Amino acid sequence: METQARTGDWRVTTLGTAVLQSRFRTLLRPATPFELMDDAVSYYRENFRPLFRISLWVYLIPIIFSLLLLGPMVYLDATSGGNPLGSILLEYLGLFLLLPYLFVAPIVQAAFTTLAFRMLAVGEPVTLSALWQRLKPRFWQLIANQLLAMLALGGSFAILFLGYFVAVLVVVTGAAAIAGNSPTLGVILMSVLVLIVSIPTLVLAAMISVWFMILPQIVTLEEGVDAITAFSRAFALVRPNLKHAVLSCLAFWGMQTVFMLAVMLLSFLILGIIAGLIAIYADPEQIFSRWWLSINQLYESLSYVAYMFVMPAMYMTSILLYFDLRYRTEGLDIYEVLQRGES
């Protein structure tokens, strides 16, 4: 069978039929974490408009809300005479009002992106109304599931990082005792021991997280599960492939860290350019000390804009991992399932 493929493209022409796969053939065989990450970015690039529209719908409200708060915050900073209390209260009030939306929005984006993945496979138009009609019957199951997942993850991570804090405290105390009067030896010894403690902690964090990463896909796509049974379904998919799932989680976290650092650096760069222009006419230190809450609000708005661009690729990694685990565990013919719209 002769196959012609464009490098880096998910569309492969086989006897005139469009098949959803990458140059790695990720949807036809088990994939490595690198392949999953590469395909997530490639798929986002090749389907940028519909996936970005989903992200735009989700982030438009916090962006507008943040920008609306910026005006009053600038006014308060300008008239407060150096007393930041009014701006601080306004910032916390805005966060309190936006917090319920910020809880629901990432869940909805994960579900919408998952549904769009299926719709794009069969050539259906990705519209807000079409996505909502598909999500609506599963919406409250999804919210309940993610609330339970958040509580379980929060409790597990609290125990993990309490243990990590105790271990670091012991390491620091022990390194100081061993080093004695040699500060240089103490710093080197402390750094090495903290690194030794941090690596297994990170792996343990990934081992905890992998059971929760694919829950939105399970609840959204598999109609036979509810908010509770989705956990046992995730366990059934992850347990036989735990090592692969943990390595994938660590790889995804690495990619997310790179993207988030890029977001932060870009935001700081924009703020730095603005500060540089202002510094031509005024003292930067004086401006920052007076307007730092307004600057922070502007940084928050820029962060939402940046996340709007990068988050679709992040969600795609979980979607591809979900299908990859189903392939490994169930021998799932992913393309056939996507075409037929089955769970």
mmCIF file with all atom_site columns, C-alpha atoms in Angstrom, residues 90-281:
data_model
loop_
_atom_site.group_PDB
_atom_site.id
_atom_site.type_symbol
_atom_site.label_atom_id
_atom_site.label_alt_id
_atom_site.label_comp_id
_atom_site.label_asym_id
_atom_site.label_entity_id
_atom_site.label_seq_id
_atom_site.pdbx_PDB_ins_code
_atom_site.Cartn_x
_atom_site.Cartn_y
_atom_site.Cartn_z
_atom_site.occupancy
_atom_site.B_iso_or_equiv
_atom_site.pdbx_formal_charge
_atom_site.auth_seq_id
_atom_site.auth_comp_id
_atom_site.auth_asym_id
_atom_site.auth_atom_id
_atom_site.pdbx_PDB_model_num
ATOM 1   C CA . LEU A 1 90  ? -10.198 45.946 44.402 1.00 0.00 ? 90  LEU A CA 1
ATOM 2   C CA . GLU A 1 91  ? -7.743  43.271 43.250 1.00 0.00 ? 91  GLU A CA 1
ATOM 3   C CA . TYR A 1 92  ? -9.018  40.721 45.787 1.00 0.00 ? 92  TYR A CA 1
ATOM 4   C CA . LEU A 1 93  ? -12.639 41.611 45.012 1.00 0.00 ? 93  LEU A CA 1
ATOM 5   C CA . GLY A 1 94  ? -11.978 40.981 41.307 1.00 0.00 ? 94  GLY A CA 1
ATOM 6   C CA . LEU A 1 95  ? -10.295 37.664 42.078 1.00 0.00 ? 95  LEU A CA 1
ATOM 7   C CA . PHE A 1 96  ? -13.200 36.613 44.317 1.00 0.00 ? 96  PHE A CA 1
ATOM 8   C CA . LEU A 1 97  ? -15.776 37.441 41.616 1.00 0.00 ? 97  LEU A CA 1
ATOM 9   C CA . LEU A 1 98  ? -13.786 35.702 38.878 1.00 0.00 ? 98  LEU A CA 1
ATOM 10  C CA . LEU A 1 99  ? -12.784 32.618 40.891 1.00 0.00 ? 99  LEU A CA 1
ATOM 11  C CA . PRO A 1 100 ? -15.877 30.461 40.071 1.00 0.00 ? 100 PRO A CA 1
ATOM 12  C CA . TYR A 1 101 ? -15.345 31.103 36.370 1.00 0.00 ? 101 TYR A CA 1
ATOM 13  C CA . LEU A 1 102 ? -11.625 30.323 36.625 1.00 0.00 ? 102 LEU A CA 1
ATOM 14  C CA . PHE A 1 103 ? -12.546 26.960 38.162 1.00 0.00 ? 103 PHE A CA 1
ATOM 15  C CA . VAL A 1 104 ? -15.020 26.034 35.406 1.00 0.00 ? 104 VAL A CA 1
ATOM 16  C CA . ALA A 1 105 ? -13.217 27.558 32.388 1.00 0.00 ? 105 ALA A CA 1
ATOM 17  C CA . PRO A 1 106 ? -10.230 25.146 32.160 1.00 0.00 ? 106 PRO A CA 1
ATOM 18  C CA . ILE A 1 107 ? -12.587 22.177 32.551 1.00 0.00 ? 107 ILE A CA 1
ATOM 19  C CA . VAL A 1 108 ? -14.802 23.441 29.737 1.00 0.00 ? 108 VAL A CA 1
ATOM 20  C CA . GLN A 1 109 ? -11.802 24.158 27.510 1.00 0.00 ? 109 GLN A CA 1
ATOM 21  C CA . ALA A 1 110 ? -10.455 20.625 28.049 1.00 0.00 ? 110 ALA A CA 1
ATOM 22  C CA . ALA A 1 111 ? -13.866 19.166 27.179 1.00 0.00 ? 111 ALA A CA 1
ATOM 23  C CA . PHE A 1 112 ? -14.424 21.440 24.171 1.00 0.00 ? 112 PHE A CA 1
ATOM 24  C CA . THR A 1 113 ? -10.936 20.679 22.822 1.00 0.00 ? 113 THR A CA 1
ATOM 25  C CA . THR A 1 114 ? -11.597 16.947 23.235 1.00 0.00 ? 114 THR A CA 1
ATOM 26  C CA . LEU A 1 115 ? -14.904 17.200 21.372 1.00 0.00 ? 115 LEU A CA 1
ATOM 27  C CA . ALA A 1 116 ? -13.301 19.347 18.666 1.00 0.00 ? 116 ALA A CA 1
ATOM 28  C CA . PHE A 1 117 ? -10.664 16.638 18.153 1.00 0.00 ? 117 PHE A CA 1
ATOM 29  C CA . ARG A 1 118 ? -13.423 14.169 17.310 1.00 0.00 ? 118 ARG A CA 1
ATOM 30  C CA . MET A 1 119 ? -15.406 16.665 15.180 1.00 0.00 ? 119 MET A CA 1
ATOM 31  C CA . LEU A 1 120 ? -12.368 17.652 13.119 1.00 0.00 ? 120 LEU A CA 1
ATOM 32  C CA . ALA A 1 121 ? -11.696 13.976 12.409 1.00 0.00 ? 121 ALA A CA 1
ATOM 33  C CA . VAL A 1 122 ? -15.036 13.634 10.606 1.00 0.00 ? 122 VAL A CA 1
ATOM 34  C CA . GLY A 1 123 ? -15.074 17.088 9.025  1.00 0.00 ? 123 GLY A CA 1
ATOM 35  C CA . GLU A 1 124 ? -17.790 18.587 11.229 1.00 0.00 ? 124 GLU A CA 1
ATOM 36  C CA . PRO A 1 125 ? -17.745 22.382 11.710 1.00 0.00 ? 125 PRO A CA 1
ATOM 37  C CA . VAL A 1 126 ? -16.535 23.334 15.178 1.00 0.00 ? 126 VAL A CA 1
ATOM 38  C CA . THR A 1 127 ? -18.974 25.923 16.525 1.00 0.00 ? 127 THR A CA 1
ATOM 39  C CA . LEU A 1 128 ? -19.751 26.996 20.078 1.00 0.00 ? 128 LEU A CA 1
ATOM 40  C CA . SER A 1 129 ? -23.356 25.800 19.839 1.00 0.00 ? 129 SER A CA 1
ATOM 41  C CA . ALA A 1 130 ? -22.336 22.396 18.417 1.00 0.00 ? 130 ALA A CA 1
ATOM 42  C CA . LEU A 1 131 ? -19.750 21.895 21.151 1.00 0.00 ? 131 LEU A CA 1
ATOM 43  C CA . TRP A 1 132 ? -22.178 22.893 23.890 1.00 0.00 ? 132 TRP A CA 1
ATOM 44  C CA . GLN A 1 133 ? -24.914 20.572 22.596 1.00 0.00 ? 133 GLN A CA 1
ATOM 45  C CA . ARG A 1 134 ? -22.461 17.677 22.856 1.00 0.00 ? 134 ARG A CA 1
ATOM 46  C CA . LEU A 1 135 ? -21.123 18.687 26.261 1.00 0.00 ? 135 LEU A CA 1
ATOM 47  C CA . LYS A 1 136 ? -24.436 19.684 27.843 1.00 0.00 ? 136 LYS A CA 1
ATOM 48  C CA . PRO A 1 137 ? -25.592 16.140 28.783 1.00 0.00 ? 137 PRO A CA 1
ATOM 49  C CA . ARG A 1 138 ? -22.230 15.467 30.449 1.00 0.00 ? 138 ARG A CA 1
ATOM 50  C CA . PHE A 1 139 ? -21.544 18.936 31.886 1.00 0.00 ? 139 PHE A CA 1
ATOM 51  C CA . TRP A 1 140 ? -22.544 18.402 35.514 1.00 0.00 ? 140 TRP A CA 1
ATOM 52  C CA . GLN A 1 141 ? -20.942 14.970 35.603 1.00 0.00 ? 141 GLN A CA 1
ATOM 53  C CA . LEU A 1 142 ? -17.738 16.622 34.369 1.00 0.00 ? 142 LEU A CA 1
ATOM 54  C CA . ILE A 1 143 ? -17.886 19.416 36.962 1.00 0.00 ? 143 ILE A CA 1
ATOM 55  C CA . ALA A 1 144 ? -18.559 16.955 39.809 1.00 0.00 ? 144 ALA A CA 1
ATOM 56  C CA . ASN A 1 145 ? -15.751 14.691 38.625 1.00 0.00 ? 145 ASN A CA 1
ATOM 57  C CA . GLN A 1 146 ? -13.248 17.529 38.423 1.00 0.00 ? 146 GLN A CA 1
ATOM 58  C CA . LEU A 1 147 ? -14.256 18.867 41.836 1.00 0.00 ? 147 LEU A CA 1
ATOM 59  C CA . LEU A 1 148 ? -13.633 15.432 43.341 1.00 0.00 ? 148 LEU A CA 1
ATOM 60  C CA . ALA A 1 149 ? -10.362 15.180 41.417 1.00 0.00 ? 149 ALA A CA 1
ATOM 61  C CA . MET A 1 150 ? -9.274  18.590 42.717 1.00 0.00 ? 150 MET A CA 1
ATOM 62  C CA . LEU A 1 151 ? -9.993  17.563 46.311 1.00 0.00 ? 151 LEU A CA 1
ATOM 63  C CA . ALA A 1 152 ? -8.162  14.257 45.897 1.00 0.00 ? 152 ALA A CA 1
ATOM 64  C CA . LEU A 1 153 ? -5.185  15.883 44.185 1.00 0.00 ? 153 LEU A CA 1
ATOM 65  C CA . GLY A 1 154 ? -5.067  18.700 46.731 1.00 0.00 ? 154 GLY A CA 1
ATOM 66  C CA . GLY A 1 155 ? -5.001  16.258 49.632 1.00 0.00 ? 155 GLY A CA 1
ATOM 67  C CA . SER A 1 156 ? -2.399  14.011 47.983 1.00 0.00 ? 156 SER A CA 1
ATOM 68  C CA . PHE A 1 157 ? -0.129  16.916 47.079 1.00 0.00 ? 157 PHE A CA 1
ATOM 69  C CA . ALA A 1 158 ? -0.470  18.424 50.565 1.00 0.00 ? 158 ALA A CA 1
ATOM 70  C CA . ILE A 1 159 ? 0.827   15.171 52.074 1.00 0.00 ? 159 ILE A CA 1
ATOM 71  C CA . LEU A 1 160 ? 3.554   14.858 49.431 1.00 0.00 ? 160 LEU A CA 1
ATOM 72  C CA . PHE A 1 161 ? 4.889   18.383 49.827 1.00 0.00 ? 161 PHE A CA 1
ATOM 73  C CA . LEU A 1 162 ? 4.668   18.234 53.605 1.00 0.00 ? 162 LEU A CA 1
ATOM 74  C CA . GLY A 1 163 ? 6.961   15.219 53.386 1.00 0.00 ? 163 GLY A CA 1
ATOM 75  C CA . TYR A 1 164 ? 9.161   17.109 50.914 1.00 0.00 ? 164 TYR A CA 1
ATOM 76  C CA . PHE A 1 165 ? 9.374   20.109 53.273 1.00 0.00 ? 165 PHE A CA 1
ATOM 77  C CA . VAL A 1 166 ? 10.394  17.869 56.180 1.00 0.00 ? 166 VAL A CA 1
ATOM 78  C CA . ALA A 1 167 ? 12.983  16.104 54.007 1.00 0.00 ? 167 ALA A CA 1
ATOM 79  C CA . VAL A 1 168 ? 14.466  19.414 52.834 1.00 0.00 ? 168 VAL A CA 1
ATOM 80  C CA . LEU A 1 169 ? 14.558  20.694 56.411 1.00 0.00 ? 169 LEU A CA 1
ATOM 81  C CA . VAL A 1 170 ? 16.457  17.574 57.489 1.00 0.00 ? 170 VAL A CA 1
ATOM 82  C CA . VAL A 1 171 ? 18.828  17.937 54.515 1.00 0.00 ? 171 VAL A CA 1
ATOM 83  C CA . VAL A 1 172 ? 19.546  21.604 55.258 1.00 0.00 ? 172 VAL A CA 1
ATOM 84  C CA . THR A 1 173 ? 20.146  20.904 58.941 1.00 0.00 ? 173 THR A CA 1
ATOM 85  C CA . GLY A 1 174 ? 22.361  17.918 58.181 1.00 0.00 ? 174 GLY A CA 1
ATOM 86  C CA . ALA A 1 175 ? 24.363  19.787 55.522 1.00 0.00 ? 175 ALA A CA 1
ATOM 87  C CA . ALA A 1 176 ? 24.952  22.695 57.915 1.00 0.00 ? 176 ALA A CA 1
ATOM 88  C CA . ALA A 1 177 ? 26.147  20.300 60.645 1.00 0.00 ? 177 ALA A CA 1
ATOM 89  C CA . ILE A 1 178 ? 28.495  18.415 58.288 1.00 0.00 ? 178 ILE A CA 1
ATOM 90  C CA . ALA A 1 179 ? 29.923  21.560 56.692 1.00 0.00 ? 179 ALA A CA 1
ATOM 91  C CA . GLY A 1 180 ? 30.716  23.141 60.024 1.00 0.00 ? 180 GLY A CA 1
ATOM 92  C CA . ASN A 1 181 ? 32.588  26.422 59.436 1.00 0.00 ? 181 ASN A CA 1
ATOM 93  C CA . SER A 1 182 ? 32.837  25.979 55.658 1.00 0.00 ? 182 SER A CA 1
ATOM 94  C CA . PRO A 1 183 ? 29.960  27.928 54.009 1.00 0.00 ? 183 PRO A CA 1
ATOM 95  C CA . THR A 1 184 ? 31.021  26.917 50.485 1.00 0.00 ? 184 THR A CA 1
ATOM 96  C CA . LEU A 1 185 ? 30.978  23.209 51.346 1.00 0.00 ? 185 LEU A CA 1
ATOM 97  C CA . GLY A 1 186 ? 27.625  23.692 53.064 1.00 0.00 ? 186 GLY A CA 1
ATOM 98  C CA . VAL A 1 187 ? 26.038  25.328 50.001 1.00 0.00 ? 187 VAL A CA 1
ATOM 99  C CA . ILE A 1 188 ? 27.380  22.645 47.635 1.00 0.00 ? 188 ILE A CA 1
ATOM 100 C CA . LEU A 1 189 ? 26.339  19.786 49.911 1.00 0.00 ? 189 LEU A CA 1
ATOM 101 C CA . MET A 1 190 ? 22.929  21.338 50.516 1.00 0.00 ? 190 MET A CA 1
ATOM 102 C CA . SER A 1 191 ? 22.295  21.853 46.775 1.00 0.00 ? 191 SER A CA 1
ATOM 103 C CA . VAL A 1 192 ? 23.221  18.269 45.920 1.00 0.00 ? 192 VAL A CA 1
ATOM 104 C CA . LEU A 1 193 ? 21.096  16.774 48.690 1.00 0.00 ? 193 LEU A CA 1
ATOM 105 C CA . VAL A 1 194 ? 18.070  18.997 47.882 1.00 0.00 ? 194 VAL A CA 1
ATOM 106 C CA . LEU A 1 195 ? 18.363  17.908 44.241 1.00 0.00 ? 195 LEU A CA 1
ATOM 107 C CA . ILE A 1 196 ? 18.485  14.256 45.308 1.00 0.00 ? 196 ILE A CA 1
ATOM 108 C CA . VAL A 1 197 ? 15.324  14.768 47.390 1.00 0.00 ? 197 VAL A CA 1
ATOM 109 C CA . SER A 1 198 ? 13.547  16.829 44.691 1.00 0.00 ? 198 SER A CA 1
ATOM 110 C CA . ILE A 1 199 ? 13.855  14.312 41.833 1.00 0.00 ? 199 ILE A CA 1
ATOM 111 C CA . PRO A 1 200 ? 11.958  11.434 43.507 1.00 0.00 ? 200 PRO A CA 1
ATOM 112 C CA . THR A 1 201 ? 9.409   13.958 44.816 1.00 0.00 ? 201 THR A CA 1
ATOM 113 C CA . LEU A 1 202 ? 8.758   15.132 41.257 1.00 0.00 ? 202 LEU A CA 1
ATOM 114 C CA . VAL A 1 203 ? 8.379   11.527 40.085 1.00 0.00 ? 203 VAL A CA 1
ATOM 115 C CA . LEU A 1 204 ? 5.963   10.813 42.943 1.00 0.00 ? 204 LEU A CA 1
ATOM 116 C CA . ALA A 1 205 ? 3.976   13.926 41.978 1.00 0.00 ? 205 ALA A CA 1
ATOM 117 C CA . ALA A 1 206 ? 3.740   12.603 38.409 1.00 0.00 ? 206 ALA A CA 1
ATOM 118 C CA . MET A 1 207 ? 2.675   9.175  39.697 1.00 0.00 ? 207 MET A CA 1
ATOM 119 C CA . ILE A 1 208 ? -0.149  10.869 41.600 1.00 0.00 ? 208 ILE A CA 1
ATOM 120 C CA . SER A 1 209 ? -1.192  13.125 38.711 1.00 0.00 ? 209 SER A CA 1
ATOM 121 C CA . VAL A 1 210 ? -1.366  10.565 35.889 1.00 0.00 ? 210 VAL A CA 1
ATOM 122 C CA . TRP A 1 211 ? -4.568  9.047  37.300 1.00 0.00 ? 211 TRP A CA 1
ATOM 123 C CA . PHE A 1 212 ? -6.304  12.420 36.914 1.00 0.00 ? 212 PHE A CA 1
ATOM 124 C CA . MET A 1 213 ? -4.906  13.750 33.609 1.00 0.00 ? 213 MET A CA 1
ATOM 125 C CA . ILE A 1 214 ? -7.310  11.888 31.328 1.00 0.00 ? 214 ILE A CA 1
ATOM 126 C CA . LEU A 1 215 ? -10.471 12.275 33.429 1.00 0.00 ? 215 LEU A CA 1
ATOM 127 C CA . PRO A 1 216 ? -11.957 15.097 31.267 1.00 0.00 ? 216 PRO A CA 1
ATOM 128 C CA . GLN A 1 217 ? -11.579 12.929 28.164 1.00 0.00 ? 217 GLN A CA 1
ATOM 129 C CA . ILE A 1 218 ? -13.159 9.918  29.868 1.00 0.00 ? 218 ILE A CA 1
ATOM 130 C CA . VAL A 1 219 ? -16.183 11.848 31.156 1.00 0.00 ? 219 VAL A CA 1
ATOM 131 C CA . THR A 1 220 ? -16.616 13.778 27.893 1.00 0.00 ? 220 THR A CA 1
ATOM 132 C CA . LEU A 1 221 ? -16.291 10.881 25.451 1.00 0.00 ? 221 LEU A CA 1
ATOM 133 C CA . GLU A 1 222 ? -17.422 7.783  27.340 1.00 0.00 ? 222 GLU A CA 1
ATOM 134 C CA . GLU A 1 223 ? -21.145 7.970  28.016 1.00 0.00 ? 223 GLU A CA 1
ATOM 135 C CA . GLY A 1 224 ? -21.145 4.841  30.156 1.00 0.00 ? 224 GLY A CA 1
ATOM 136 C CA . VAL A 1 225 ? -19.229 6.477  33.007 1.00 0.00 ? 225 VAL A CA 1
ATOM 137 C CA . ASP A 1 226 ? -20.264 9.024  35.616 1.00 0.00 ? 226 ASP A CA 1
ATOM 138 C CA . ALA A 1 227 ? -18.356 11.338 37.951 1.00 0.00 ? 227 ALA A CA 1
ATOM 139 C CA . ILE A 1 228 ? -17.378 8.453  40.253 1.00 0.00 ? 228 ILE A CA 1
ATOM 140 C CA . THR A 1 229 ? -16.831 5.542  37.873 1.00 0.00 ? 229 THR A CA 1
ATOM 141 C CA . ALA A 1 230 ? -14.564 7.747  35.728 1.00 0.00 ? 230 ALA A CA 1
ATOM 142 C CA . PHE A 1 231 ? -11.866 7.256  38.382 1.00 0.00 ? 231 PHE A CA 1
ATOM 143 C CA . SER A 1 232 ? -11.984 3.467  38.084 1.00 0.00 ? 232 SER A CA 1
ATOM 144 C CA . ARG A 1 233 ? -11.961 3.824  34.303 1.00 0.00 ? 233 ARG A CA 1
ATOM 145 C CA . ALA A 1 234 ? -8.820  6.000  34.503 1.00 0.00 ? 234 ALA A CA 1
ATOM 146 C CA . PHE A 1 235 ? -7.248  3.417  36.812 1.00 0.00 ? 235 PHE A CA 1
ATOM 147 C CA . ALA A 1 236 ? -8.020  0.645  34.303 1.00 0.00 ? 236 ALA A CA 1
ATOM 148 C CA . LEU A 1 237 ? -6.315  2.594  31.497 1.00 0.00 ? 237 LEU A CA 1
ATOM 149 C CA . VAL A 1 238 ? -3.285  3.862  33.416 1.00 0.00 ? 238 VAL A CA 1
ATOM 150 C CA . ARG A 1 239 ? -2.403  0.873  35.630 1.00 0.00 ? 239 ARG A CA 1
ATOM 151 C CA . PRO A 1 240 ? -1.155  -1.437 32.823 1.00 0.00 ? 240 PRO A CA 1
ATOM 152 C CA . ASN A 1 241 ? 0.914   1.416  31.364 1.00 0.00 ? 241 ASN A CA 1
ATOM 153 C CA . LEU A 1 242 ? 1.980   3.246  34.523 1.00 0.00 ? 242 LEU A CA 1
ATOM 154 C CA . LYS A 1 243 ? 5.627   3.734  33.542 1.00 0.00 ? 243 LYS A CA 1
ATOM 155 C CA . HIS A 1 244 ? 4.676   5.152  30.134 1.00 0.00 ? 244 HIS A CA 1
ATOM 156 C CA . ALA A 1 245 ? 2.013   7.404  31.682 1.00 0.00 ? 245 ALA A CA 1
ATOM 157 C CA . VAL A 1 246 ? 4.423   8.764  34.326 1.00 0.00 ? 246 VAL A CA 1
ATOM 158 C CA . LEU A 1 247 ? 7.149   9.455  31.740 1.00 0.00 ? 247 LEU A CA 1
ATOM 159 C CA . SER A 1 248 ? 4.553   11.178 29.544 1.00 0.00 ? 248 SER A CA 1
ATOM 160 C CA . CYS A 1 249 ? 3.387   13.289 32.481 1.00 0.00 ? 249 CYS A CA 1
ATOM 161 C CA . LEU A 1 250 ? 6.957   14.379 33.266 1.00 0.00 ? 250 LEU A CA 1
ATOM 162 C CA . ALA A 1 251 ? 7.571   15.179 29.592 1.00 0.00 ? 251 ALA A CA 1
ATOM 163 C CA . PHE A 1 252 ? 4.344   17.194 29.398 1.00 0.00 ? 252 PHE A CA 1
ATOM 164 C CA . TRP A 1 253 ? 5.292   19.120 32.522 1.00 0.00 ? 253 TRP A CA 1
ATOM 165 C CA . GLY A 1 254 ? 8.652   19.913 30.947 1.00 0.00 ? 254 GLY A CA 1
ATOM 166 C CA . MET A 1 255 ? 6.962   21.243 27.814 1.00 0.00 ? 255 MET A CA 1
ATOM 167 C CA . GLN A 1 256 ? 4.441   23.206 29.868 1.00 0.00 ? 256 GLN A CA 1
ATOM 168 C CA . THR A 1 257 ? 7.258   24.745 31.913 1.00 0.00 ? 257 THR A CA 1
ATOM 169 C CA . VAL A 1 258 ? 8.973   25.896 28.723 1.00 0.00 ? 258 VAL A CA 1
ATOM 170 C CA . PHE A 1 259 ? 5.733   27.388 27.406 1.00 0.00 ? 259 PHE A CA 1
ATOM 171 C CA . MET A 1 260 ? 4.904   29.084 30.712 1.00 0.00 ? 260 MET A CA 1
ATOM 172 C CA . LEU A 1 261 ? 8.391   30.557 30.990 1.00 0.00 ? 261 LEU A CA 1
ATOM 173 C CA . ALA A 1 262 ? 8.010   31.839 27.444 1.00 0.00 ? 262 ALA A CA 1
ATOM 174 C CA . VAL A 1 263 ? 4.666   33.404 28.431 1.00 0.00 ? 263 VAL A CA 1
ATOM 175 C CA . MET A 1 264 ? 6.193   35.076 31.473 1.00 0.00 ? 264 MET A CA 1
ATOM 176 C CA . LEU A 1 265 ? 9.233   36.324 29.553 1.00 0.00 ? 265 LEU A CA 1
ATOM 177 C CA . LEU A 1 266 ? 7.037   37.722 26.780 1.00 0.00 ? 266 LEU A CA 1
ATOM 178 C CA . SER A 1 267 ? 4.817   39.514 29.302 1.00 0.00 ? 267 SER A CA 1
ATOM 179 C CA . PHE A 1 268 ? 7.854   40.913 31.131 1.00 0.00 ? 268 PHE A CA 1
ATOM 180 C CA . LEU A 1 269 ? 9.335   41.997 27.796 1.00 0.00 ? 269 LEU A CA 1
ATOM 181 C CA . ILE A 1 270 ? 6.196   43.943 26.895 1.00 0.00 ? 270 ILE A CA 1
ATOM 182 C CA . LEU A 1 271 ? 6.068   45.527 30.350 1.00 0.00 ? 271 LEU A CA 1
ATOM 183 C CA . GLY A 1 272 ? 9.795   46.270 30.114 1.00 0.00 ? 272 GLY A CA 1
ATOM 184 C CA . ILE A 1 273 ? 9.318   48.109 26.812 1.00 0.00 ? 273 ILE A CA 1
ATOM 185 C CA . ILE A 1 274 ? 6.472   50.134 28.315 1.00 0.00 ? 274 ILE A CA 1
ATOM 186 C CA . ALA A 1 275 ? 8.584   50.888 31.408 1.00 0.00 ? 275 ALA A CA 1
ATOM 187 C CA . GLY A 1 276 ? 11.505  51.901 29.190 1.00 0.00 ? 276 GLY A CA 1
ATOM 188 C CA . LEU A 1 277 ? 9.351   54.369 27.282 1.00 0.00 ? 277 LEU A CA 1
ATOM 189 C CA . ILE A 1 278 ? 7.971   55.820 30.507 1.00 0.00 ? 278 ILE A CA 1
ATOM 190 C CA . ALA A 1 279 ? 11.465  56.040 31.991 1.00 0.00 ? 279 ALA A CA 1
ATOM 191 C CA . ILE A 1 280 ? 12.382  58.605 29.345 1.00 0.00 ? 280 ILE A CA 1
ATOM 192 C CA . TYR A 1 281 ? 10.094  61.082 31.070 1.00 0.00 ? 281 TYR A CA 1
#
